[in-house]
């Protein structure tokens, strides 16, 4: 594969991923702020500036390793988590649900807006290519984060729904969360579940 093409492809994929992750983390911070917690605001995270959300490993190194190891076919990563002080929330048990779901919801909303824009621009060209990939990345990021495995957003939603004692026990899984995720990825679970869901959501948005 041409080295220049590989570098260009990574830069484009990384830039689009950074946009999606920034929207995602900003939504978490905004939701927390509206529900009584100002930690994200005072930490400089209540912003759409991507630089505020970059984590050296999860945002830069992991996407680069995945991209190179798959010969440019796959790139994924995570932003630096927005700090949340759950004790500052007006109703922590309820508000953790809203904060957890706000990130994926923001990605779905951005993807839906892009889907509508795609209906009014030529089907070929750089704009269509970039927007289509940004739509795909947003949908993947949203669905992936809804998986109820700590520390993903789906686990926050589940913690808010579970009784207090079960929620505390479930939260202890967070130390093993990424190990569980990587095992699932290695076993191909996400290939059989995540990608069909991604395709379904994109089709429901009217994009073929």
mmCIF file of C-alpha atoms in Angstrom, residues 11-185:
data_model
loop_
_atom_site.group_PDB
_atom_site.id
_atom_site.type_symbol
_atom_site.label_atom_id
_atom_site.label_comp_id
_atom_site.label_asym_id
_atom_site.label_seq_id
_atom_site.Cartn_x
_atom_site.Cartn_y
_atom_site.Cartn_z
ATOM 1 C CA UNK A 11 -5.002 11.769 9.095
ATOM 2 C CA UNK A 12 -8.516 11.970 7.627
ATOM 3 C CA UNK A 13 -9.850 9.109 9.773
ATOM 4 C CA UNK A 14 -8.215 10.524 12.887
ATOM 5 C CA UNK A 15 -9.630 14.006 12.255
ATOM 6 C CA UNK A 16 -13.160 12.644 11.790
ATOM 7 C CA UNK A 17 -12.841 10.454 14.885
ATOM 8 C CA UNK A 18 -11.645 13.459 16.884
ATOM 9 C CA UNK A 19 -14.704 15.453 15.822
ATOM 10 C CA UNK A 20 -17.049 12.651 16.923
ATOM 11 C CA UNK A 21 -15.244 12.142 20.239
ATOM 12 C CA UNK A 22 -15.230 15.882 20.971
ATOM 13 C CA UNK A 23 -18.990 16.133 20.424
ATOM 14 C CA UNK A 24 -19.445 13.048 22.604
ATOM 15 C CA UNK A 25 -17.416 14.348 25.561
ATOM 16 C CA UNK A 26 -18.817 17.870 25.301
ATOM 17 C CA UNK A 27 -22.322 16.398 25.576
ATOM 18 C CA UNK A 28 -21.356 14.553 28.771
ATOM 19 C CA UNK A 29 -19.960 17.744 30.279
ATOM 20 C CA UNK A 30 -22.951 19.827 29.238
ATOM 21 C CA UNK A 31 -25.415 17.300 30.649
ATOM 22 C CA UNK A 32 -23.551 17.196 33.962
ATOM 23 C CA UNK A 33 -23.422 21.005 34.097
ATOM 24 C CA UNK A 34 -27.159 21.302 33.453
ATOM 25 C CA UNK A 35 -27.792 18.745 36.206
ATOM 26 C CA UNK A 36 -25.765 20.594 38.822
ATOM 27 C CA UNK A 37 -22.111 19.552 38.421
ATOM 28 C CA UNK A 38 -19.668 22.269 37.279
ATOM 29 C CA UNK A 39 -16.563 20.058 37.378
ATOM 30 C CA UNK A 40 -16.268 19.767 33.581
ATOM 31 C CA UNK A 41 -16.654 23.529 33.172
ATOM 32 C CA UNK A 42 -13.987 24.377 35.745
ATOM 33 C CA UNK A 43 -11.702 21.686 34.267
ATOM 34 C CA UNK A 44 -11.860 23.334 30.849
ATOM 35 C CA UNK A 45 -13.737 20.390 29.346
ATOM 36 C CA UNK A 46 -17.025 22.125 28.577
ATOM 37 C CA UNK A 47 -15.728 23.034 25.135
ATOM 38 C CA UNK A 48 -15.798 21.881 21.522
ATOM 39 C CA UNK A 49 -12.052 22.445 21.257
ATOM 40 C CA UNK A 50 -10.690 18.945 20.442
ATOM 41 C CA UNK A 51 -7.372 19.659 22.152
ATOM 42 C CA UNK A 52 -9.101 19.729 25.544
ATOM 43 C CA UNK A 53 -10.301 16.136 25.119
ATOM 44 C CA UNK A 54 -7.146 14.420 23.834
ATOM 45 C CA UNK A 55 -5.634 11.551 25.814
ATOM 46 C CA UNK A 56 -2.118 10.533 24.664
ATOM 47 C CA UNK A 57 -2.863 6.795 24.688
ATOM 48 C CA UNK A 58 -6.580 6.415 23.927
ATOM 49 C CA UNK A 59 -6.855 9.303 21.446
ATOM 50 C CA UNK A 60 -3.520 9.111 19.627
ATOM 51 C CA UNK A 61 -1.570 5.892 20.199
ATOM 52 C CA UNK A 62 -4.487 3.411 20.145
ATOM 53 C CA UNK A 63 -6.018 4.708 16.859
ATOM 54 C CA UNK A 64 -2.554 4.701 15.255
ATOM 55 C CA UNK A 65 -1.812 1.126 16.361
ATOM 56 C CA UNK A 66 -5.228 -0.127 15.218
ATOM 57 C CA UNK A 67 -4.893 1.652 11.885
ATOM 58 C CA UNK A 68 -1.430 0.265 11.170
ATOM 59 C CA UNK A 69 -2.222 -3.255 12.416
ATOM 60 C CA UNK A 70 -5.270 -3.470 10.127
ATOM 61 C CA UNK A 71 -3.448 -1.972 7.132
ATOM 62 C CA UNK A 72 -5.644 1.099 7.161
ATOM 63 C CA UNK A 73 -8.998 -0.682 7.411
ATOM 64 C CA UNK A 74 -9.941 0.244 10.973
ATOM 65 C CA UNK A 75 -9.391 3.160 13.325
ATOM 66 C CA UNK A 76 -10.944 3.643 16.729
ATOM 67 C CA UNK A 77 -10.115 5.361 19.978
ATOM 68 C CA UNK A 78 -11.434 7.256 22.959
ATOM 69 C CA UNK A 79 -11.178 10.744 24.371
ATOM 70 C CA UNK A 80 -10.109 11.676 27.871
ATOM 71 C CA UNK A 81 -13.191 11.071 30.058
ATOM 72 C CA UNK A 82 -14.958 14.192 31.266
ATOM 73 C CA UNK A 83 -14.625 14.468 35.079
ATOM 74 C CA UNK A 84 -17.950 14.109 36.863
ATOM 75 C CA UNK A 85 -18.639 14.749 40.554
ATOM 76 C CA UNK A 86 -21.760 12.688 41.103
ATOM 77 C CA UNK A 87 -22.224 14.092 44.608
ATOM 78 C CA UNK A 88 -22.813 17.517 43.072
ATOM 79 C CA UNK A 89 -25.732 16.269 40.976
ATOM 80 C CA UNK A 90 -29.222 17.138 42.100
ATOM 81 C CA UNK A 91 -30.384 13.532 41.786
ATOM 82 C CA UNK A 92 -27.291 11.308 41.293
ATOM 83 C CA UNK A 93 -29.198 8.043 40.782
ATOM 84 C CA UNK A 94 -31.326 9.550 38.016
ATOM 85 C CA UNK A 95 -28.806 12.002 36.597
ATOM 86 C CA UNK A 96 -26.133 9.358 35.969
ATOM 87 C CA UNK A 97 -28.519 7.912 33.374
ATOM 88 C CA UNK A 98 -28.891 11.222 31.548
ATOM 89 C CA UNK A 99 -25.167 11.918 31.654
ATOM 90 C CA UNK A 100 -24.388 8.421 30.396
ATOM 91 C CA UNK A 101 -26.796 8.588 27.490
ATOM 92 C CA UNK A 102 -25.965 12.182 26.505
ATOM 93 C CA UNK A 103 -22.732 11.276 24.681
ATOM 94 C CA UNK A 104 -24.207 8.562 22.414
ATOM 95 C CA UNK A 105 -27.315 10.692 21.863
ATOM 96 C CA UNK A 106 -25.165 13.610 20.668
ATOM 97 C CA UNK A 107 -23.392 11.286 18.206
ATOM 98 C CA UNK A 108 -26.715 9.963 16.915
ATOM 99 C CA UNK A 109 -27.991 13.528 16.486
ATOM 100 C CA UNK A 110 -24.885 14.591 14.572
ATOM 101 C CA UNK A 111 -25.126 11.481 12.385
ATOM 102 C CA UNK A 112 -28.794 12.232 11.650
ATOM 103 C CA UNK A 113 -27.964 15.804 10.634
ATOM 104 C CA UNK A 114 -25.204 14.541 8.334
ATOM 105 C CA UNK A 115 -27.620 12.001 6.825
ATOM 106 C CA UNK A 116 -29.988 14.819 5.891
ATOM 107 C CA UNK A 117 -27.171 16.882 4.375
ATOM 108 C CA UNK A 118 -26.066 13.901 2.270
ATOM 109 C CA UNK A 119 -29.472 13.843 0.597
ATOM 110 C CA UNK A 120 -28.823 17.263 -0.943
ATOM 111 C CA UNK A 121 -25.255 16.959 -2.205
ATOM 112 C CA UNK A 122 -23.840 15.009 -5.172
ATOM 113 C CA UNK A 123 -23.322 11.292 -4.408
ATOM 114 C CA UNK A 124 -19.681 11.462 -5.489
ATOM 115 C CA UNK A 125 -16.929 13.769 -4.387
ATOM 116 C CA UNK A 126 -14.748 14.565 -1.404
ATOM 117 C CA UNK A 127 -17.542 16.202 0.615
ATOM 118 C CA UNK A 128 -19.708 13.105 0.347
ATOM 119 C CA UNK A 129 -16.762 10.872 1.252
ATOM 120 C CA UNK A 130 -15.892 12.883 4.350
ATOM 121 C CA UNK A 131 -19.479 13.283 5.548
ATOM 122 C CA UNK A 132 -20.299 9.608 4.969
ATOM 123 C CA UNK A 133 -17.302 8.540 7.023
ATOM 124 C CA UNK A 134 -18.100 11.058 9.761
ATOM 125 C CA UNK A 135 -21.650 9.675 9.885
ATOM 126 C CA UNK A 136 -20.332 6.110 10.148
ATOM 127 C CA UNK A 137 -17.857 6.997 12.914
ATOM 128 C CA UNK A 138 -20.557 8.772 14.937
ATOM 129 C CA UNK A 139 -22.932 5.818 14.720
ATOM 130 C CA UNK A 140 -20.177 3.330 15.633
ATOM 131 C CA UNK A 141 -19.071 5.492 18.563
ATOM 132 C CA UNK A 142 -22.647 5.853 19.828
ATOM 133 C CA UNK A 143 -23.544 2.158 19.621
ATOM 134 C CA UNK A 144 -20.189 1.003 20.994
ATOM 135 C CA UNK A 145 -20.525 3.286 24.022
ATOM 136 C CA UNK A 146 -24.013 1.985 24.761
ATOM 137 C CA UNK A 147 -22.564 -1.458 25.510
ATOM 138 C CA UNK A 148 -23.207 -1.980 29.253
ATOM 139 C CA UNK A 149 -19.623 -2.801 30.178
ATOM 140 C CA UNK A 150 -17.829 -0.387 32.546
ATOM 141 C CA UNK A 151 -16.529 2.218 31.857
ATOM 142 C CA UNK A 152 -18.631 2.624 28.700
ATOM 143 C CA UNK A 153 -21.703 4.861 28.816
ATOM 144 C CA UNK A 154 -24.112 1.948 28.722
ATOM 145 C CA UNK A 155 -22.797 0.871 32.106
ATOM 146 C CA UNK A 156 -23.611 4.298 33.577
ATOM 147 C CA UNK A 157 -27.177 3.955 32.362
ATOM 148 C CA UNK A 158 -27.432 0.472 33.844
ATOM 149 C CA UNK A 159 -25.948 1.664 37.156
ATOM 150 C CA UNK A 160 -28.667 4.280 37.367
ATOM 151 C CA UNK A 161 -31.369 1.671 36.770
ATOM 152 C CA UNK A 162 -30.070 -1.008 39.152
ATOM 153 C CA UNK A 163 -30.798 -1.017 42.902
ATOM 154 C CA UNK A 164 -28.057 0.729 44.907
ATOM 155 C CA UNK A 165 -26.329 -2.437 46.161
ATOM 156 C CA UNK A 166 -26.300 -4.142 42.777
ATOM 157 C CA UNK A 167 -25.103 -0.908 41.180
ATOM 158 C CA UNK A 168 -22.103 -0.747 43.545
ATOM 159 C CA UNK A 169 -21.181 -4.369 42.859
ATOM 160 C CA UNK A 170 -21.553 -3.850 39.125
ATOM 161 C CA UNK A 171 -19.311 -0.757 39.265
ATOM 162 C CA UNK A 172 -16.466 -2.932 40.592
ATOM 163 C CA UNK A 173 -16.225 -4.532 37.152
ATOM 164 C CA UNK A 174 -14.727 -1.297 35.815
ATOM 165 C CA UNK A 175 -11.188 -2.401 36.659
ATOM 166 C CA UNK A 176 -11.686 -5.334 34.274
ATOM 167 C CA UNK A 177 -13.777 -3.461 31.728
ATOM 168 C CA UNK A 178 -11.205 -2.993 28.985
ATOM 169 C CA UNK A 179 -9.985 -6.574 29.371
ATOM 170 C CA UNK A 180 -13.563 -7.779 28.845
ATOM 171 C CA UNK A 181 -13.955 -5.495 25.833
ATOM 172 C CA UNK A 182 -10.752 -6.695 24.186
ATOM 173 C CA UNK A 183 -11.760 -10.331 24.773
ATOM 174 C CA UNK A 184 -15.114 -9.664 23.099
ATOM 175 C CA UNK A 185 -13.367 -7.955 20.185
#
